Every structure is written in C-alpha cells, then in structure tokens.
Amino acid sequence: MEFKTFVFYFFAAIMVFAALRVITARNPVQAALFLVLTFVSASGIWMLLQAEFLAIALVLVYVGAVMVLFLFVVMMLDINLDRVREGFWSYLPLGAIVALLMVAEMGLVLGGNYFDLFENKVPQAAADATNVMSVARLMYTDYVYPVELASVILLVGIVAAVVLTMRDRRKTKAVDPATQVIVKAKDRMRVLQMPSEKQG
Amino acid sequence: MTLAEMQFVIPDLRPASAELFMLAMACGILLVDLFVKDKKRTLTFVLTQLALLGAAVITFMTSTGEIAYTFSNMYVDDLLGDLLKLLTYLTVIVVLFYSRGYVLDRPQMAKGEYYTLTLFATLGMMVMISANHFLTVYLGLELLSLSLYALVALNRDSVQATEAAMKYFVLGALASGLLLYGMSMIYGATGTLEITAVAERLYQGQANKSILVFGLVFLVAGIAFKLGVVPFHMWIPDVYHGAPTAITLLIASAPKLAAFAIVMRMLVNGLVVLAADWQMMLIILSVLSMAIGNLAAIAQTNLKRMLAYSAISHMGFMLLGLVTGVIGGDARFALNAYSSSMFYVITYVLTSAGTFGMILLLARAGFESDLLDDFKGLNKRSPWFAAMMMMMMFSMAGVPFFVGFFAKFSVLQAVVAAGYLWLAIAAVIFSLIGAFYYLRVVKLMYFDQPNDPSPIHAPFDVKLLMSANGLAVALLGIFPQALMSICAVALLRSL
C-alpha cells in the first residue's frame, strides 16, 4: 500500500469514527468537539487532493468560527437533554424506514456504476500557481458577479438581523458630558434649614 | 491557458445597468432612511417608488431585443427578461401603494427597512430573471427569499407572523438545499454550470444520463417548493395566512414571475434535451396541485388561506403549459405552449395583486379583514369595490370574458394540441370545483347582510389603482391578443 493511500484511510477512519460519535455522544459539548475532529480530518483529506485552499478554509471557517460559536451557544443555553431526547425511540422506526427506503431507491437509480468516480482522475494542479491564487483570480474576474451578489445577500442578512432584534432605543444610563458641565451646585444639592433638636 | 495569460476584461455593464441602479438605490435609501425623522416615512416611500420607476426606465431604454451576455456569460439580457422585469417593477409599485395604509396603521411595520428589504427582494427577482448560470439562479433566489423571510417576521409582536416566518425559513432552506444538490449533480454530469453551455453539452450527448436525471429530480423538487405546488406546498397556506397581509401581497404576486423565469431558464433553456423526463414529473405535480389546491380551498373560512390554496391550484394549472412544449422530440408547439403559460402567470399576478389589495383596503388598525365573513354585504358598503372584487373572483374562477378565462383557455388549447386530452379534462373538472369557492365570495358580497355597515374610506391613489386593476382584468379578457402576442414575441426572440 502506498503511503498516501495509508494516510487517506487513516484520516477516513478517524472521520467516520468521529462522525459516528457526533450523533451518539450524550454530552452536546463532546458532540461538538467530535464534529471539530471530523472537520479537521476532512481538511486532511482535502490536503491529500492538493486542495489546500479548501482545507484551510474549512479549518478557519468551520472549526475556528462556526463550531466555537456553536459551543458558546450550547454552553450558554443549558439545553435540557432529556426533553430533546424524548421522542427519539418513538420516531426511530419511521425515520429508519424512510432513510433505508431512500438509500435503496438511490442505489437502484444509480446502479452499480458508483457515478464513475474512479474513472475521473483528479486534475493536476498547474505548476506555477497555488490554489489560493487560482481561486482568488477566478473570484475577482470571471466570478465577480456571484461574489458581489453574495455580498448583497450578507448585507440583507445584517439588515434583517438588526431590524428583527432591535427594540426601541434603550434608555442608557451613561452620563451626558454636556449636561454635566453646565450643572450648578444648587441643581443637585439642597441645604435644608432645620431647627436643632435638643438632646435628652 | 495558464494564469499568466489570463487577462481581466472589465465586463460590459450596460445590459445589467438596471440591476446596478437598483442596488445603488437600495443601499442609498438604507442610508437616507437613517436620517428620516418622519413617522410616516414619506421620503423613504417616495424614493423607493422612484427607484422602481427609474429601473423601469433603464430597462426599457436599454432593451435592444437582442440576446446579450455579460459577466462571463452569467448574466443574460433578452426580451423575455426585459418584459418580466418591467412587469415585476410594475407589480412592486402597485403592491407598495396598496400596502401603504396598512403599513402606516401598524407601527412595527412602518419602518424604513420595509422599503429597503422590498427593494432587495426586487433585486433578487431581477437577478433570477436574468440568470444564465445555475449559481446566479441560486444567489438571486436566496436574495429574494432572505428578504422575504425578514419581511414576514417584521411584525414581531404577532405570534402568527413569527411562526410563519420560521416555517418559511426552515422549509425554504430545505428547498434551497434540494435545488443545490440537483445543481451539483448536473455540474457533475456536464462539467459546467452555465445554462447555455449545459444545453450544448447535452446536445452533444456526452453526459452521463443517469446522473443527469438523478440531479433533475432534485432540481424539479426545489423548483416545485419555490412555486408551491403539491407535494411541496405545505408552507404556502401557513405563510400566506400568518404573514402580515401587505407581505402576503408581495409574496403572492411578483415572485411568481421570477419563479416562472427560472423554470424557463433552467428547464427549457438548459435541460430541454431531458424534456421527456421533466415533463413527466411536472404533469404529476400539476395534477396533484389542481386537485388538492381546489379541494382544500373549499374548506377554508379565512380568505388569505383560501387564496393560498387557490395559488397552489393556479401554479399547477400554469405548469400544464410547460409540460406540453416538446412532444416526442418535436418542439413545434413549444412557442404556443410556453407563451400560454407566461400569459397565465402574468394574468394570475395581476388578479392576485388586486384580490390581496382588496383585503388591505378593507383592513384598518387592529382589524385584519381577512375572514370570508368580513366580505359579507360589501355591495351595500361600496358597490364599486364589490364590483371590482367580483371581477377578480370571476377571473380567477375562469368565468368567460374575464382574463382568467382566456388564460385557462389558451393553456388548455396547448394541452389539447399536444394530445393530452385526459389532462385537459382533469384540468377543466378541477377548475369547475374551484369555481365554487370563488363564487361563494361573490355570494357573500351581494346577498348577505354586512356585519359592519360603515362605508369604506380609501385614499384616492388606492381607489384609482384598484379600479385600474379591476378594469384591466376585464379589458384584458376582452382584448387578450395584445398581451398574448407580446408574450409570444418575447419568447420567440429569447429562446
């Protein structure tokens, strides 16, 4: 067995194991961490295919940002797991039947040719360009229109998030410097004249 | 070609100038609105209408009638696109006028974002209409959908609206996933996402057929979801019912034009070689939609929900025209079939806008007027509006000499010409069943006593537009030929 093949199977085995643990782990934090392991193994496989941009992007975006955010949410919300699990066994038979049916149907449609996956060789990367450079060139030349559209979608996302979450302007407790400067002692303090009380 | 040889050529921006203008105006209005103190947001409203009007002028002026590609063939400008875009602007302008009073009565909705999100949704529709690449179809669709999800949820204090937005969002995301999966399969089989290039490779017959059909199933499922045809229709009644009526009006009108455009681009322009396969799928969707849409509408007491089921049945009817374009590899009837479908969808949008507009017109602050009972005795309160509503209902039912009748008639003659006699008979039977619930609205308006006999007040512009809308439904039914031939010419010059 070639060394590269060995590495592939190594990563693939970790990935399958971690993916299984994602759905079987009882603790959501553990599940999220196993998902991180799955992503890292997947990015390793992409490295083998010389798709270093995708590998790095996966680690940066999914592991670095999405999963960390996810962990925060899980920790903050303190979800009651027993309630989430409540319907699991009653839904399992129906869900399993539907899933098996779909797998069987897809298998029938596609037959035994497995999409000719092994006939299509991975294209060799051009010698003078890295992945990142090729992607960047394409993004800002041929694909400039979709990239701009994606940016508009993000803008809409921001606008929607703001408009849906911003309630009326909160009454802030911060001090306004201007009113502080012009304030006079007599606005703040009142000296009361009271007759002194006799002791005893 | 190595990277060093790649030269960057600035794309020709002229064909896409309307989109650029719309984007600039939407961003500009977003900023201007920050400084608007006016609670009624009159300035934002006027600027939004001007943006739509300006885009219409630009689209009209830059329309050459020739097919022009730009942005590395990802964008196409043709007569079909120009026509559908002009109709989209017109619809959105009318929608904004109809919704004005309703929005002002509800402080949660009377925000500047209502207008900017509507403009972004319009931009999404324009991108969809002009897409020549599966990626741009998808991005346009997401731009439209994301704006609509936010608009549905805009009225945050309403539990119904929040629930509708959640359902719309989750199911819409699922549908986008299906669509993307189908697109990726087609990419796998043909090696390109550009719609015209996909068509070319399919003609050459190199692509793996089983992968293509596998992808096609997902593509059709995704499209069916967006059109809202059975069995992918479950979101339609809940969203139409739960969303604020002003947003329901928006969802139920202009996006249907854009959905029609992407069906034409993806299935007819791109995958016409597979016509025998997707026509079969669409026939099933169409018959189921007409059956379930019309039968379920009978049981509704809420007018918005009833119209939602009616929308399902109308979209099913519209699909009939698309399934009769290519018969046994013979595309002789294609133009006739597709233009009758296009005529159907345009007239449906016209009628649907008027019907939801009428609900908005009767609504007041704290009163939605969306129950069938709220239309009781409308004739006593306002004979003119009752007459308009009656024309709308007659047109939707397909009563002769209203535009809906001619639309149904032209689709049916395409179906019969293609030799699907049983399909035409089924369509007629389901339309007859559907006529019952439209005519029930007319009966309520003319023969029942009103619950609230107060006369109806509406601003002058809404009265004028509503009258024009109702009269258009009647006049287009008597003189349908002009619009019909415009549709045919647009398709002829674009396919």
XYZ file of C-alpha atoms in Angstrom:
695
model
C 0.000 0.000 0.000
C 1.304 3.373 -0.995
C 1.936 5.792 1.855
C -0.634 8.261 0.503
C -3.307 5.598 0.470
C -2.442 4.737 4.029
C -2.821 8.384 5.073
C -6.165 8.564 3.290
C -7.526 5.527 5.112
C -6.119 6.817 8.373
C -7.949 10.144 8.049
C -11.064 8.453 6.698
C -11.225 6.043 9.639
C -10.895 8.893 12.151
C -13.516 10.843 10.269
C -16.085 8.045 10.234
C -15.469 7.311 13.891
C -15.762 10.980 14.867
C -18.892 11.448 12.759
C -20.499 8.497 14.497
C -19.588 9.924 17.877
C -21.181 13.262 16.908
C -24.576 11.631 16.814
C -24.065 9.140 19.634
C -22.300 11.266 22.259
C -24.645 12.109 25.126
C -22.963 15.348 26.009
C -23.527 18.105 23.415
C -20.138 19.677 24.131
C -18.444 16.371 23.375
C -20.529 16.010 20.221
C -19.445 19.458 19.057
C -15.808 18.631 19.745
C -16.107 15.415 17.749
C -17.560 17.467 14.900
C -14.408 19.587 15.072
C -12.363 16.379 14.758
C -14.443 15.359 11.734
C -13.769 18.703 10.044
C -10.049 18.516 10.725
C -9.846 15.003 9.260
C -11.843 16.136 6.212
C -9.439 19.011 5.690
C -6.593 16.490 5.882
C -8.171 14.535 3.031
C -8.513 17.723 1.012
C -4.829 18.375 1.589
C -4.115 14.979 0.042
C -6.052 16.107 -3.039
C -3.881 19.243 -3.196
C -6.897 21.412 -2.464
C -5.096 23.393 0.209
C -7.391 26.401 -0.068
C -10.478 24.338 0.762
C -8.608 22.622 3.589
C -7.545 25.899 5.163
C -10.938 27.497 4.648
C -12.638 24.543 6.316
C -10.433 24.788 9.378
C -10.636 28.573 9.573
C -14.342 28.967 8.932
C -15.930 25.851 10.380
C -13.542 24.881 13.147
C -12.397 28.380 14.019
C -15.631 30.296 13.781
C -18.782 28.236 13.371
C -18.016 25.494 15.874
C -16.694 27.864 18.513
C -19.859 29.903 18.193
C -21.836 26.697 18.408
C -20.038 25.651 21.591
C -20.781 29.044 23.132
C -24.455 28.650 22.319
C -24.579 25.132 23.735
C -22.872 26.215 26.936
C -24.948 29.343 27.362
C -28.362 27.873 26.651
C -28.002 24.891 29.004
C -30.419 22.789 26.995
C -32.301 20.123 28.874
C -31.238 16.998 27.006
C -33.902 14.698 28.361
C -36.547 16.796 26.685
C -34.681 16.791 23.385
C -34.365 13.016 23.531
C -37.977 12.435 24.495
C -39.340 11.424 21.095
C -36.222 9.615 19.892
C -37.353 6.000 20.258
C -40.879 6.597 19.055
C -39.649 8.398 15.913
C -36.780 5.973 15.243
C -38.693 3.192 13.399
C -40.409 5.570 10.971
C -37.243 7.575 10.425
C -35.187 4.428 9.847
C -37.699 3.078 7.321
C -37.723 6.355 5.371
C -33.931 6.572 5.425
C -33.465 2.957 4.296
C -36.055 3.386 1.531
C -34.290 6.486 0.229
C -30.892 4.794 0.289
C -32.319 1.772 -1.524
C -34.019 3.964 -4.139
C -30.902 5.994 -4.786
C -28.923 2.762 -5.092
C -31.407 1.413 -7.635
C -31.308 4.603 -9.714
C -27.562 4.830 -9.765
C -26.979 1.114 -10.199
C -23.535 -0.280 -9.734
C -21.539 2.334 -11.602
C -20.851 4.449 -8.488
C -21.016 7.586 -10.600
C -17.772 6.523 -12.354
C -15.930 8.182 -9.523
C -12.734 6.260 -10.024
C -12.628 6.918 -13.735
C -12.338 10.644 -13.286
C -8.818 11.342 -12.168
C -8.105 14.332 -10.004
C -6.806 17.068 -12.322
C -3.204 18.012 -11.804
C -2.706 21.492 -10.425
C -0.844 23.955 -12.620
C 2.770 24.146 -11.560
C 3.073 27.919 -11.438
C 0.010 28.700 -9.356
C -1.162 27.880 -5.906
C -4.711 27.001 -5.105
C -5.379 30.237 -3.294
C -4.116 32.308 -6.199
C -6.222 30.446 -8.753
C -9.351 30.754 -6.649
C -8.692 34.434 -5.998
C -8.133 35.195 -9.679
C -11.329 33.450 -10.660
C -13.316 35.072 -7.884
C -12.426 38.585 -8.873
C -12.583 38.102 -12.636
C -14.976 35.503 -14.010
C -16.988 35.113 -10.839
C -17.179 38.767 -9.838
C -20.958 38.829 -10.354
C -21.771 35.946 -7.964
C -19.282 37.293 -5.418
C -20.972 40.694 -5.473
C -24.380 39.033 -5.195
C -23.195 37.065 -2.184
C -22.098 40.317 -0.587
C -25.569 41.791 -1.153
C -27.075 38.714 0.499
C -24.817 39.260 3.503
C -25.917 42.900 3.628
C -29.556 41.807 3.644
C -28.676 39.387 6.428
C -27.269 42.229 8.501
C -30.240 44.497 7.833
C -32.653 41.687 8.691
C -30.816 40.802 11.899
C -30.814 44.435 13.036
C -34.432 45.130 12.195
C -35.653 41.921 13.820
C -33.729 42.253 17.070
C -33.513 45.985 17.749
C -36.273 47.022 20.099
C -36.897 50.661 20.937
C -33.831 52.669 21.778
C -32.764 51.542 25.222
C -32.703 54.123 27.991
C -28.993 54.265 28.599
C -27.571 55.062 31.991
C -24.493 56.756 30.536
C -23.898 60.347 31.610
C -24.139 63.135 29.096
C -20.992 65.268 29.486
C -22.701 68.411 28.206
C -25.329 68.415 30.944
C -22.688 67.571 33.484
C -20.637 70.628 32.620
C -23.463 73.136 32.844
C -24.889 71.754 36.037
C -24.871 74.095 39.058
C -24.421 73.113 42.625
C -27.892 74.243 43.557
C -29.498 71.926 40.983
C -28.046 68.928 42.691
C -27.873 69.819 46.344
C -30.429 71.359 48.613
C -29.421 72.735 52.005
C -32.241 72.413 54.427
C -32.575 74.628 57.439
C -33.907 72.652 60.360
C -34.251 73.577 63.966
C -31.789 71.665 66.056
C -33.273 69.135 68.379
C -32.499 69.176 71.984
C -30.883 66.155 73.373
C -32.139 64.393 76.367
C -4.404 28.714 -20.714
C -2.023 29.427 -17.864
C -2.676 32.018 -15.242
C -0.139 34.435 -16.648
C -2.090 34.591 -19.901
C -5.368 35.329 -18.186
C -6.414 38.849 -18.934
C -9.041 40.599 -16.948
C -11.569 42.264 -19.190
C -13.974 44.615 -17.490
C -17.406 43.161 -18.167
C -19.887 45.093 -20.251
C -22.077 46.719 -17.633
C -24.728 48.109 -19.977
C -27.037 45.072 -20.064
C -27.036 44.934 -16.252
C -27.448 48.672 -15.677
C -30.932 48.265 -14.184
C -29.580 45.877 -11.535
C -26.706 48.222 -10.723
C -29.089 51.156 -10.395
C -31.406 49.150 -8.165
C -28.540 48.065 -5.906
C -27.224 51.627 -5.618
C -30.690 52.983 -4.836
C -31.400 50.264 -2.260
C -28.124 50.983 -0.438
C -28.708 54.733 -0.737
C -32.232 54.518 0.665
C -30.929 52.375 3.514
C -28.631 55.262 4.470
C -31.075 58.107 3.800
C -33.680 56.421 5.955
C -31.415 56.705 8.993
C -31.972 60.472 8.922
C -35.708 60.399 8.282
C -37.478 61.613 11.418
C -40.961 61.392 9.931
C -43.001 58.553 11.455
C -44.789 58.010 8.142
C -41.525 57.653 6.214
C -42.926 59.567 3.262
C -39.461 60.345 1.883
C -38.418 56.663 2.002
C -41.662 55.679 0.311
C -41.243 58.234 -2.470
C -37.583 57.315 -3.039
C -38.471 53.617 -3.206
C -41.123 54.266 -5.823
C -38.664 56.444 -7.759
C -36.072 53.641 -7.635
C -38.563 51.215 -9.150
C -39.645 53.761 -11.740
C -36.010 54.558 -12.602
C -35.185 50.881 -13.002
C -38.181 50.530 -15.299
C -36.992 53.444 -17.445
C -33.460 51.990 -17.625
C -34.708 48.514 -18.511
C -36.942 49.987 -21.193
C -34.227 52.222 -22.647
C -31.514 49.543 -22.701
C -33.784 46.904 -24.171
C -32.429 46.079 -27.619
C -34.395 42.929 -28.349
C -31.132 41.095 -28.939
C -29.719 38.459 -26.594
C -26.712 39.919 -24.759
C -24.492 38.076 -22.298
C -22.201 39.704 -19.776
C -20.287 38.902 -16.568
C -18.638 35.848 -18.214
C -21.975 34.655 -19.595
C -23.506 34.504 -16.148
C -25.997 37.239 -16.942
C -28.296 37.324 -19.928
C -30.319 40.259 -21.158
C -33.080 39.361 -23.585
C -36.605 40.383 -24.435
C -38.115 37.764 -22.117
C -36.077 39.123 -19.224
C -36.895 42.746 -20.041
C -40.612 42.064 -20.236
C -40.717 40.088 -16.997
C -38.619 42.724 -15.235
C -40.905 45.555 -16.340
C -43.892 43.605 -15.057
C -42.050 42.944 -11.788
C -41.395 46.667 -11.220
C -44.990 47.491 -12.042
C -46.258 44.850 -9.619
C -43.995 46.007 -6.794
C -45.012 49.641 -7.347
C -48.691 48.672 -7.134
C -48.003 46.458 -4.092
C -46.360 49.382 -2.268
C -49.297 51.687 -2.999
C -51.832 49.092 -1.815
C -49.846 48.376 1.356
C -49.201 51.985 2.341
C -52.255 52.450 4.564
C -51.955 49.010 6.158
C -48.294 49.566 6.993
C -48.918 53.011 8.480
C -51.557 51.570 10.813
C -49.029 49.123 12.238
C -46.077 50.843 13.923
C -43.988 47.642 13.941
C -44.060 47.598 10.162
C -43.809 51.295 9.381
C -40.036 51.200 9.354
C -37.620 52.139 6.618
C -36.450 48.536 6.370
C -39.837 47.549 4.997
C -38.986 49.556 1.884
C -35.316 48.628 1.591
C -35.978 44.906 2.050
C -38.673 45.144 -0.610
C -36.118 46.710 -2.957
C -33.572 43.987 -2.189
C -36.249 41.363 -2.849
C -36.923 43.068 -6.189
C -33.202 42.972 -6.954
C -33.246 39.245 -6.192
C -36.094 38.764 -8.651
C -34.227 40.743 -11.314
C -31.135 38.557 -10.827
C -33.265 35.419 -11.128
C -34.967 36.675 -14.271
C -31.630 37.434 -15.949
C -29.699 34.392 -14.744
C -27.765 32.329 -17.261
C -25.833 30.326 -14.698
C -27.060 27.921 -12.045
C -25.038 29.827 -9.458
C -26.752 33.137 -10.220
C -30.165 31.452 -10.218
C -29.398 30.225 -6.723
C -27.980 33.525 -5.463
C -30.912 35.514 -6.841
C -33.314 33.097 -5.227
C -31.569 33.387 -1.876
C -31.531 37.183 -2.071
C -35.266 37.167 -2.725
C -36.032 34.548 -0.077
C -33.884 36.064 2.650
C -35.552 39.458 2.189
C -38.975 37.821 2.263
C -38.239 35.829 5.444
C -37.278 39.048 7.196
C -40.343 40.875 5.846
C -42.685 38.147 7.084
C -41.153 38.396 10.563
C -41.207 42.206 10.523
C -44.300 42.341 12.715
C -42.504 40.849 15.701
C -45.308 41.135 18.213
C -47.568 38.864 16.192
C -47.097 35.205 17.161
C -48.667 34.087 13.892
C -46.234 36.114 11.794
C -43.227 34.829 13.709
C -44.403 31.258 13.289
C -44.986 31.824 9.577
C -41.516 33.315 9.180
C -39.932 30.375 10.985
C -41.773 27.835 8.827
C -40.958 29.745 5.668
C -37.298 29.982 6.637
C -36.805 26.327 7.590
C -38.700 24.927 4.612
C -37.131 27.458 2.255
C -33.655 26.463 3.427
C -34.531 22.809 2.841
C -35.752 23.618 -0.660
C -32.568 25.554 -1.419
C -30.601 22.520 -0.289
C -32.526 20.278 -2.678
C -32.011 22.749 -5.510
C -28.276 22.994 -4.841
C -27.929 19.224 -4.662
C -29.622 18.913 -8.049
C -27.366 21.616 -9.494
C -24.258 19.878 -8.187
C -25.338 16.614 -9.853
C -25.859 18.428 -13.152
C -22.443 20.002 -12.749
C -21.010 16.554 -12.107
C -22.549 15.212 -15.290
C -21.800 18.106 -17.637
C -18.806 19.835 -16.063
C -20.344 23.293 -16.297
C -22.931 25.412 -14.526
C -23.527 27.852 -17.349
C -27.042 27.190 -18.609
C -26.331 27.641 -22.325
C -23.175 25.519 -22.043
C -25.116 22.789 -20.231
C -27.586 22.758 -23.124
C -24.737 22.473 -25.650
C -23.086 19.556 -23.862
C -26.411 17.776 -23.597
C -26.941 18.154 -27.358
C -23.566 16.555 -27.941
C -24.797 13.690 -25.783
C -21.644 13.168 -23.758
C -23.152 13.481 -20.315
C -23.999 10.535 -18.101
C -27.787 10.268 -18.357
C -28.440 8.572 -15.014
C -26.614 11.274 -13.039
C -28.447 13.958 -15.012
C -31.882 12.539 -14.310
C -30.923 11.983 -10.694
C -29.961 15.642 -10.411
C -33.057 16.681 -12.341
C -35.314 15.102 -9.711
C -33.790 17.302 -7.027
C -33.853 20.352 -9.270
C -37.561 19.888 -10.016
C -38.270 19.284 -6.321
C -36.517 22.539 -5.437
C -38.406 24.466 -8.111
C -41.697 22.894 -7.025
C -41.013 24.063 -3.495
C -40.480 27.631 -4.612
C -43.532 27.602 -6.873
C -45.517 25.950 -4.080
C -47.010 23.005 -5.941
C -48.146 19.738 -4.353
C -46.496 17.806 -2.670
C -44.150 20.685 -1.784
C -46.933 23.129 -0.917
C -47.251 22.796 2.857
C -45.667 26.170 3.585
C -47.968 28.191 1.335
C -51.177 28.282 3.442
C -49.345 28.923 6.717
C -47.141 31.652 5.301
C -49.927 33.386 3.375
C -52.131 33.243 6.457
C -49.564 34.164 9.091
C -47.692 36.911 7.276
C -48.975 40.496 7.504
C -51.332 40.978 4.540
C -49.035 43.565 2.952
C -46.250 40.965 2.828
C -48.622 38.230 1.667
C -49.486 40.506 -1.234
C -45.797 40.836 -2.088
C -45.135 37.074 -1.811
C -48.221 36.179 -3.820
C -47.509 38.481 -6.741
C -44.143 39.429 -8.239
C -42.071 36.364 -7.139
C -44.319 34.161 -9.294
C -42.939 35.977 -12.358
C -39.364 35.341 -11.229
C -40.147 31.692 -10.468
C -41.568 31.321 -13.963
C -38.383 32.880 -15.348
C -36.063 30.428 -13.593
C -38.193 27.493 -14.709
C -37.830 28.738 -18.288
C -34.102 29.320 -17.912
C -33.202 26.091 -16.162
C -35.595 23.542 -17.624
C -36.384 24.951 -21.078
C -33.127 26.738 -21.925
C -30.760 24.394 -20.137
C -32.270 20.936 -19.941
C -34.606 20.804 -22.932
C -32.918 17.581 -24.053
C -34.335 15.980 -20.931
C -37.802 17.419 -21.637
C -39.444 13.983 -21.700
C -38.196 13.376 -18.151
C -39.104 16.676 -16.524
C -42.411 16.977 -18.332
C -43.487 13.689 -16.765
C -42.547 14.989 -13.298
C -44.341 18.292 -13.878
C -47.526 16.515 -15.023
C -47.712 14.692 -11.687
C -47.066 17.898 -9.742
C -49.624 19.771 -11.814
C -52.487 17.303 -11.462
C -51.897 16.898 -7.717
C -51.778 20.680 -7.232
C -55.013 21.288 -9.078
C -56.740 18.529 -7.101
C -55.513 19.357 -3.605
C -55.451 23.144 -4.096
C -59.047 23.348 -5.293
C -60.471 20.816 -2.845
C -58.735 22.222 0.230
C -59.722 25.801 -0.639
C -63.402 24.905 -0.261
C -62.963 24.165 3.441
C -61.332 27.499 4.335
C -63.012 30.271 6.289
C -60.054 32.621 6.107
C -59.804 34.443 2.795
C -55.992 34.592 2.850
C -55.825 30.842 3.413
C -58.375 30.233 0.694
C -56.331 32.322 -1.739
C -53.210 30.382 -0.714
C -54.819 27.112 -1.792
C -56.071 28.859 -4.894
C -52.465 29.932 -5.611
C -51.405 26.272 -5.385
C -54.044 25.246 -7.913
C -53.177 28.152 -10.244
C -49.484 27.267 -10.225
C -50.481 23.685 -11.053
C -52.527 24.969 -13.985
C -49.636 27.136 -15.148
C -47.345 24.068 -15.222
C -49.716 22.458 -17.747
C -48.440 24.842 -20.395
C -44.846 23.914 -19.638
C -45.409 20.165 -19.966
C -46.765 20.403 -23.500
C -43.846 22.181 -25.181
C -41.948 19.195 -26.544
C -43.895 16.114 -27.616
C -41.839 13.106 -28.667
C -38.823 15.248 -29.534
C -40.970 17.562 -31.639
C -40.855 21.188 -30.500
C -43.364 22.589 -32.994
C -45.834 23.588 -30.287
C -43.228 24.912 -27.879
C -43.794 28.610 -28.547
C -47.555 28.314 -28.249
C -47.325 26.255 -25.054
C -44.741 28.392 -23.266
C -46.366 31.687 -24.210
C -49.724 30.472 -22.919
C -48.021 29.579 -19.637
C -46.409 33.002 -19.499
C -49.737 34.692 -20.213
C -51.267 32.609 -17.427
C -48.686 33.611 -14.844
C -48.854 37.320 -15.786
C -52.622 37.441 -15.526
C -52.538 35.454 -12.295
C -50.177 38.033 -10.780
C -52.486 40.834 -11.928
C -55.556 39.218 -10.386
C -53.819 38.082 -7.225
C -52.460 41.589 -6.601
C -55.972 43.011 -6.905
C -57.519 40.437 -4.574
C -54.993 40.857 -1.771
C -55.113 44.606 -2.391
C -58.838 44.479 -1.630
C -58.174 42.764 1.724
C -55.662 45.517 2.515
C -58.152 48.170 1.526
C -60.759 46.860 3.967
C -58.232 46.370 6.795
C -57.795 49.022 9.479
C -55.658 49.413 12.567
C -56.334 46.347 14.734
C -58.648 44.765 12.172
C -57.275 42.423 9.528
C -60.420 41.868 7.448
C -59.089 38.525 6.251
C -62.112 36.348 7.061
C -64.664 35.436 4.446
C -67.313 36.869 6.787
C -65.648 40.269 6.643
C -66.669 40.472 2.971
C -70.359 39.984 3.750
C -72.506 42.670 2.209
C -69.621 44.535 0.634
C -72.038 45.644 -2.089
C -74.011 47.691 0.464
C -70.852 49.342 1.783
C -69.258 50.103 -1.548
C -70.860 48.902 -4.795
C -67.828 49.911 -6.873
C -65.283 47.906 -4.860
C -67.685 44.972 -4.667
C -67.861 45.030 -8.458
C -64.053 45.090 -8.698
C -63.754 42.162 -6.299
C -66.424 40.289 -8.238
C -64.456 40.713 -11.465
C -61.316 39.455 -9.737
C -63.150 36.378 -8.417
C -64.807 35.685 -11.787
C -61.418 35.932 -13.457
C -59.800 33.513 -11.001
C -62.685 31.090 -11.441
C -62.326 31.304 -15.215
C -65.747 32.752 -16.000
C -65.855 33.703 -19.711
C -64.772 37.111 -20.885
C -62.577 37.837 -17.930
C -58.848 37.455 -18.367
C -58.614 34.306 -16.254
C -60.919 32.556 -18.681
C -58.717 33.353 -21.640
C -55.588 32.325 -19.728
C -57.111 28.960 -18.858
C -58.414 28.591 -22.407
C -55.027 29.198 -24.030
C -53.267 26.743 -21.719
C -55.969 24.158 -22.390
C -55.711 24.509 -26.161
C -51.942 23.939 -25.854
C -52.632 20.805 -23.816
C -55.162 19.514 -26.347
C -52.852 20.340 -29.266
C -50.178 18.244 -27.575
C -52.582 15.324 -27.418
C -53.088 15.126 -23.658
C -56.872 15.028 -23.761
C -57.219 13.397 -20.322
C -55.073 16.136 -18.799
C -57.274 18.845 -20.262
C -60.430 17.116 -18.965
C -58.916 16.782 -15.482
C -57.939 20.463 -15.517
C -61.464 21.533 -16.511
C -63.078 19.366 -13.818
C -60.824 20.760 -11.094
C -61.427 24.325 -12.305
C -65.174 23.714 -12.053
C -64.730 22.515 -8.474
C -62.630 25.627 -7.846
C -65.313 27.928 -9.223
C -67.454 27.070 -6.191
C -65.334 28.848 -3.622
C -64.719 31.908 -5.793
C -68.420 32.299 -6.427
C -69.099 31.880 -2.695
C -67.176 35.133 -2.115
C -69.394 36.853 -4.705
C -72.491 35.471 -2.992
C -71.301 36.770 0.392
C -70.688 40.231 -1.049
C -74.018 40.582 -2.835
C -76.600 38.548 -0.961
C -75.583 38.726 2.709
C -76.006 41.452 5.305
C -72.810 43.252 6.355
C -71.516 42.719 9.902
C -70.260 46.286 9.943
C -72.251 48.605 7.689
C -69.813 51.541 7.833
C -68.801 52.838 4.388
C -65.250 52.306 3.135
C -62.655 55.049 3.114
C -59.643 54.700 0.903
C -57.064 57.187 -0.303
C -57.520 58.449 -3.832
C -54.433 56.733 -5.282
C -55.516 53.325 -3.964
C -59.035 53.838 -5.352
C -57.579 54.740 -8.723
C -55.158 51.800 -8.816
C -57.762 49.334 -7.627
C -60.151 50.493 -10.329
C -57.412 50.250 -12.956
C -56.532 46.772 -11.696
C -60.128 45.573 -11.850
C -60.738 47.111 -15.258
C -57.503 45.575 -16.571
C -58.817 42.156 -15.539
C -61.978 42.839 -17.516
C -60.402 44.549 -20.558
C -57.580 42.032 -20.987
C -60.268 39.367 -21.055
C -61.982 41.051 -23.981
C -58.769 42.041 -25.811
C -56.201 39.422 -24.763
C -54.483 39.368 -28.131
C -52.051 42.232 -27.485
C -50.567 40.754 -24.309
C -50.620 37.271 -25.805
C -48.595 38.374 -28.824
C -46.166 40.346 -26.636
C -45.508 37.138 -24.671
C -45.039 35.157 -27.888
C -42.635 37.717 -29.379
C -40.617 37.914 -26.148
C -40.248 34.140 -26.054
C -39.522 33.868 -29.769
C -36.689 36.385 -29.551
C -35.218 34.849 -26.400
C -35.279 31.057 -26.720
